[in-house]
Short mmCIF file of C-alpha atoms and ligand atoms in Angstrom, two decimals:
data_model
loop_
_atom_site.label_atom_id
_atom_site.label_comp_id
_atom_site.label_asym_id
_atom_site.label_seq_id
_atom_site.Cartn_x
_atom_site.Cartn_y
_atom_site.Cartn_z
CA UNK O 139 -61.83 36.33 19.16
CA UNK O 140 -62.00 39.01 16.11
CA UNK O 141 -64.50 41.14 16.91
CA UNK O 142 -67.30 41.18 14.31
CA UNK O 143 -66.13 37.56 13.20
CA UNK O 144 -68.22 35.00 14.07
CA UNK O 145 -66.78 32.62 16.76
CA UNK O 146 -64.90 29.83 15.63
CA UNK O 147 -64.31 26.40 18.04
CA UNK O 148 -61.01 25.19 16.54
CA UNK O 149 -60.71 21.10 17.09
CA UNK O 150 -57.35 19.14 16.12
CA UNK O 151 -55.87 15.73 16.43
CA UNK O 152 -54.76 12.86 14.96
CA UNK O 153 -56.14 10.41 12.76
CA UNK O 154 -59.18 8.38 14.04
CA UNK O 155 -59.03 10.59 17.40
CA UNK O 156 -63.10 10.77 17.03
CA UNK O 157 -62.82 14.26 16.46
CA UNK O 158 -64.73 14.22 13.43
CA UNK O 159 -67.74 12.88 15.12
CA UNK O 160 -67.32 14.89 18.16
CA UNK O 161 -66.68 17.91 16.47
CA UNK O 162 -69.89 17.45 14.25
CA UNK O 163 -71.91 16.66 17.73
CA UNK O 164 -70.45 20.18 19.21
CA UNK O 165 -71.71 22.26 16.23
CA UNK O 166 -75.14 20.18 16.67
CA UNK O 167 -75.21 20.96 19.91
CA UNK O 168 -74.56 24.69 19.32
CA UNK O 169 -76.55 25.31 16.03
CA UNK O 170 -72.99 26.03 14.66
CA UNK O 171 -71.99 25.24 11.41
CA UNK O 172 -69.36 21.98 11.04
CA UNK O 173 -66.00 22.25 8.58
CA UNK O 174 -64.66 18.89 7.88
CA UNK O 175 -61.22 20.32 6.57
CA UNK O 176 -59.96 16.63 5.90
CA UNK O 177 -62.90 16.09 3.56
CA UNK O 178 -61.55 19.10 1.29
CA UNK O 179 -58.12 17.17 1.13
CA UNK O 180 -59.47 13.99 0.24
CA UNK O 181 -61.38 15.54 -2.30
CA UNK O 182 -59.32 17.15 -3.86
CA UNK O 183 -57.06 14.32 -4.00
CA UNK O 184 -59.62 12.20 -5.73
CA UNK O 185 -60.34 15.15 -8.18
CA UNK O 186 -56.55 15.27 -9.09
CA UNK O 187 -56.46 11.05 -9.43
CA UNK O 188 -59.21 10.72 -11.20
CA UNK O 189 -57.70 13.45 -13.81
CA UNK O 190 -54.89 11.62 -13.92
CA UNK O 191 -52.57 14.06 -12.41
CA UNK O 192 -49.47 12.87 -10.47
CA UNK O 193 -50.26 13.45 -6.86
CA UNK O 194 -46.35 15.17 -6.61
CA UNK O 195 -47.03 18.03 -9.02
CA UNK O 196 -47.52 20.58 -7.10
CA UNK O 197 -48.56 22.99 -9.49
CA UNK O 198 -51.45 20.78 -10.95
CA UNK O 199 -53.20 19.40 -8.14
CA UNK O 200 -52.91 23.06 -6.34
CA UNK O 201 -54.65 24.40 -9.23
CA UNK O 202 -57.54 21.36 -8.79
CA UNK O 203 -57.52 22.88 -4.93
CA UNK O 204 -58.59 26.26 -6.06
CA UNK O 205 -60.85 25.79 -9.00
CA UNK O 206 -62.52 21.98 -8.44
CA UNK O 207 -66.51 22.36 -7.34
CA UNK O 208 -66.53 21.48 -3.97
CA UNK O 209 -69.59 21.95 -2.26
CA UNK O 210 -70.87 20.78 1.39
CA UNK O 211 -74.53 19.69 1.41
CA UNK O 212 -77.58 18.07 3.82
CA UNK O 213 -73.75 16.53 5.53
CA UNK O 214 -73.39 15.19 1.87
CA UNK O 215 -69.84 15.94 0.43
CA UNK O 216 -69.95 16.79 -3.82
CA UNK O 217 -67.38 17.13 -6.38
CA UNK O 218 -69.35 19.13 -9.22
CA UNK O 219 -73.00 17.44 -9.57
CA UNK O 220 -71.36 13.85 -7.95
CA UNK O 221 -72.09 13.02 -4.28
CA UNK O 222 -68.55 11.70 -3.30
CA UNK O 223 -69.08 11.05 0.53
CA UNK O 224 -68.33 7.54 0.02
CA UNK O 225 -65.68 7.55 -2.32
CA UNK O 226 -63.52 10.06 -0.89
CA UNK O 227 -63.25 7.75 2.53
CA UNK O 228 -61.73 4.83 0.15
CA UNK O 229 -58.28 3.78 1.52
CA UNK O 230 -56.49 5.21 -1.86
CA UNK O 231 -57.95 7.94 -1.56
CA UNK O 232 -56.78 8.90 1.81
CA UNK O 233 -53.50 7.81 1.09
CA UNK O 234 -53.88 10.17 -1.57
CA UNK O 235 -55.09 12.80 0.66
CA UNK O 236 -52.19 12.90 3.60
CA UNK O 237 -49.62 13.07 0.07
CA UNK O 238 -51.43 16.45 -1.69
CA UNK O 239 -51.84 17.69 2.00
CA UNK O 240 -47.84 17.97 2.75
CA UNK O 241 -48.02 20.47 -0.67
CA UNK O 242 -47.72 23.96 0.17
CA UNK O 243 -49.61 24.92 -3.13
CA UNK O 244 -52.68 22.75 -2.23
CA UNK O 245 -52.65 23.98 1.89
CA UNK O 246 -52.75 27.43 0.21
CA UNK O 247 -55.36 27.37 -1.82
CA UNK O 248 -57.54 25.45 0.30
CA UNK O 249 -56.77 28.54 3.15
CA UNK O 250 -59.78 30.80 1.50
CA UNK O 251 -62.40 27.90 1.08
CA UNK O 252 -61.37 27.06 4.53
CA UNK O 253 -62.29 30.37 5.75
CA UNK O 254 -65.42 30.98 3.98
CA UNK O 255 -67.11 28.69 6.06
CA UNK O 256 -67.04 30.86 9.05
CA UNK O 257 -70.51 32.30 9.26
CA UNK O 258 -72.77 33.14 12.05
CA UNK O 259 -73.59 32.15 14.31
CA UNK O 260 -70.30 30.32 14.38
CA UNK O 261 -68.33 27.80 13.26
CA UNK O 262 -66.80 24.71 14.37
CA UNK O 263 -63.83 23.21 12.41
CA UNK O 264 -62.26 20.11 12.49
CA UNK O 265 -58.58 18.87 11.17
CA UNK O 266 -55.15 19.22 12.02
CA UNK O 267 -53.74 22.93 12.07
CA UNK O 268 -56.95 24.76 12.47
CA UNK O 269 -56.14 26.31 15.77
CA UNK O 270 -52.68 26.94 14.22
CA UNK O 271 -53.11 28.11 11.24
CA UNK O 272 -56.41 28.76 9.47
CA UNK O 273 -58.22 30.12 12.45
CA UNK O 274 -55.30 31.33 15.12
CA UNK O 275 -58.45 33.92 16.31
CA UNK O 276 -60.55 30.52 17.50
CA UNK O 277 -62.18 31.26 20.89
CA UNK O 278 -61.60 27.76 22.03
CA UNK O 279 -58.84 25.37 20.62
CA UNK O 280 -58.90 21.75 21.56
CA UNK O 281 -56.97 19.25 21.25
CA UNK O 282 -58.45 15.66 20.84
CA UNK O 283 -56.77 12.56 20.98
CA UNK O 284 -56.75 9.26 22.28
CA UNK O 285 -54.39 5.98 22.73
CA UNK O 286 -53.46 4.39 19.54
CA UNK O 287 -54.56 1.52 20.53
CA UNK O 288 -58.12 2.64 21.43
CA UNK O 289 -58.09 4.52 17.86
CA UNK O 290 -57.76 1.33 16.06
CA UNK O 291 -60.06 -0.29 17.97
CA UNK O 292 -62.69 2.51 16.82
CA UNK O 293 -61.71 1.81 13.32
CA UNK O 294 -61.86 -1.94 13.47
CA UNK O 295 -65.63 -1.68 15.23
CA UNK O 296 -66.26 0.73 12.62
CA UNK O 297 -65.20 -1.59 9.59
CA UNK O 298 -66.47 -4.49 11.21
CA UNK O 299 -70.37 -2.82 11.36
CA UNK O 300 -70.18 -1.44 7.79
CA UNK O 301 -69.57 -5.57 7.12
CA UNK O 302 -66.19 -4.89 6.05
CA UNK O 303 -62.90 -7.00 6.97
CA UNK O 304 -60.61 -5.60 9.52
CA UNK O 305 -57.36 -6.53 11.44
CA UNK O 306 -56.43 -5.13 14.45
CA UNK O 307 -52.56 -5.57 13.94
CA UNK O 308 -52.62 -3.97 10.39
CA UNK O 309 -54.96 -1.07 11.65
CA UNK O 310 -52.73 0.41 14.54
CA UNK O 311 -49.33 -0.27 11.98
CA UNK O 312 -51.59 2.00 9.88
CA UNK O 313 -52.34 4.65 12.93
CA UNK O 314 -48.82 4.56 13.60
CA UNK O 315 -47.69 5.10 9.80
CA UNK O 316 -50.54 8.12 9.65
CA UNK O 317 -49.29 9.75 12.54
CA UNK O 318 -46.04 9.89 11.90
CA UNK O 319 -46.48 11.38 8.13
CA UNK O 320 -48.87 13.94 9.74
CA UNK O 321 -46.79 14.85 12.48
CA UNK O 322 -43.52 14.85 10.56
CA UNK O 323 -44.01 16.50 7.09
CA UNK O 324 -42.41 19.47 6.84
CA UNK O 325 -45.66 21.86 5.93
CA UNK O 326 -47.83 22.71 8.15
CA UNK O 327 -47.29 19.34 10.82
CA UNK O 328 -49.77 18.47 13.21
CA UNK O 329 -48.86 19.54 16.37
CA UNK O 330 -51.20 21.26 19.20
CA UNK O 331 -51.22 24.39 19.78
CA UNK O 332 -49.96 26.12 23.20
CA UNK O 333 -53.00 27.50 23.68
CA UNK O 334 -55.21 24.71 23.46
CA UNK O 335 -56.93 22.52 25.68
CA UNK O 336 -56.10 18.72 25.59
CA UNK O 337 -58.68 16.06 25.63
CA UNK O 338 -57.88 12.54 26.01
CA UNK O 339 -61.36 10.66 24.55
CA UNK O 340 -59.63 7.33 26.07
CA UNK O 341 -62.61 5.81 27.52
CA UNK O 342 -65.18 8.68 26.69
CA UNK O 343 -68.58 8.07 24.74
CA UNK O 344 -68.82 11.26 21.66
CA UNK O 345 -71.34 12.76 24.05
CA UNK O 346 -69.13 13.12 27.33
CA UNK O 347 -66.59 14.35 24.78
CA UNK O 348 -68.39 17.01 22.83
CA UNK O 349 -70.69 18.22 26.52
CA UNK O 350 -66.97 18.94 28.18
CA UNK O 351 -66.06 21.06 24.71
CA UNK O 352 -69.51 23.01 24.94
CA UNK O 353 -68.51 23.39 28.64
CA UNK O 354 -64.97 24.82 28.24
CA UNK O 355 -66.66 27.10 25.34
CA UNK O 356 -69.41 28.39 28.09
CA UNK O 357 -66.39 29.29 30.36
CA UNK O 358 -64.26 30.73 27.17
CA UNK O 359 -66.89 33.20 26.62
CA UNK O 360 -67.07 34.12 30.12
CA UNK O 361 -63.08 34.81 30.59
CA UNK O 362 -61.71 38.00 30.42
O1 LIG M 1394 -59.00 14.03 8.93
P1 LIG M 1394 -58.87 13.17 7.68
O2 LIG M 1394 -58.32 11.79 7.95
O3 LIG M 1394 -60.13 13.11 6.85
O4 LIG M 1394 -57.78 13.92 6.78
C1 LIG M 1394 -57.37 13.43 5.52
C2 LIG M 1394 -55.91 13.82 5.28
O5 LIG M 1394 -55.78 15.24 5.17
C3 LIG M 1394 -54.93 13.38 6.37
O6 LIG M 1394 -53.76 12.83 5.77
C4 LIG M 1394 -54.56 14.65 7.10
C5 LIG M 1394 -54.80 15.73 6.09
N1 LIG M 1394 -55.33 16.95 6.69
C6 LIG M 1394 -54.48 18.01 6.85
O7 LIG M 1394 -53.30 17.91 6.52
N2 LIG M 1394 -54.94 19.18 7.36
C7 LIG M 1394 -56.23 19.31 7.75
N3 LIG M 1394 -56.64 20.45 8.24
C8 LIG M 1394 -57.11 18.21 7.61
C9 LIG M 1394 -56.63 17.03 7.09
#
């Protein structure tokens, strides 16, 4: 850990791994505040479509990164005075989202927003190279996944309660597809880091997930 910088709990993994959720129950748990790096991608990437911008020029869509108004509030995500929560989880959009995330203009410019959410009394963050590269300091690095079978069966339940349509074949082809792009795009791929811990959520409710993360941070803290 940095000293004088509050402590950071550093969570990646692949797509639908439930980190999101489990991350967000950790910093519950721990009065911490919660960074949804993803959400900053997919914003961004809806900023840049709905200006019209091709999503392969660099240049434009890093300067949307640094100047768009993206703000985090009452777990509600806004792009100037719009609430896009909802929009920003639309299927274009994330498509949109894993394409201005392999640009090394956008990752860049997104580095300082990224950072600026680490305040006291601490901070956990959720994505896919936050223990590797936005916060290499993290006390505690995790990281989560799960079969990819078991991650598209979370996504089909999820669909499936919102009322929406959902096939089970089509989802883990999709998994598959995501996690491949993620893993093998040249800037900053997901990978874990060697010093983090690995959690398999295979067959673990959010709750047994996130107490075994507050548990390995209780023992972090404690270590030498
Ligand atoms: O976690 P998510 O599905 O909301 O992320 C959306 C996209 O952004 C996905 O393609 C991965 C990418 N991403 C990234 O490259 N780096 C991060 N720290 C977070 C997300």
């Amino acid at each position: 850990m940095s000293p004088g910088l509050p402590p950071v709990i550093a969570i990646d993994g692949p797509s639908a791994s439930g980190k999101g959720t489990v991350a967000y129950c950790v910093a519950r748990r721990l009065g911490f505040h919660y960074l949804d790096s993803g959400a900053l991608y997919r914003t961004v990437a809806l900023a840049a479509m709905e200006a019209g911008i091709d999503l392969d020029d660099e240049s434009r869509v890093s300067a949307i990164a640094l100047n768009a108004n993206i703000g985090f509030k009452n777990e509600r995500v806004w792009l100037g005075s719009r609430d896009v929560t909802e929009a920003i989880r639309e299927e274009k959009v994330s498509e949109g989202a894993s394409r201005v995330a392999a640009l090394r203009g956008v990752r860049a410019a997104l580095l300082e927003r990224q950072h600026a959410f680490r305040m006291a009394p601490g901070l956990v963050a959720e994505g896919r190279d936050m223990a590797t590269i936005v916060f290499p300091d993290a006390v505690l690095k995790v990281y989560l996944t799960a079969g990819a079978e078991e991650r598209a069966r979370r996504r089909y339940k999820q669909l499936i309660d919102k009322g929406l349509s959902a096939n089970m074949t089509a989802l883990l082809q999709d998994i598959h597809a995501r996690d491949a792009r993620d893993s093998g795009r040249a800037v900053a791929p997901l990978q874990r880091s060697g010093d983090a811990i690995e959690i398999d959520t295979t067959g673990m409710t959010v709750e047994e997930a996130s107490a075994q993360i507050v548990s390995c941070y209780g023992q972090a803290l404690r270590a030498p």
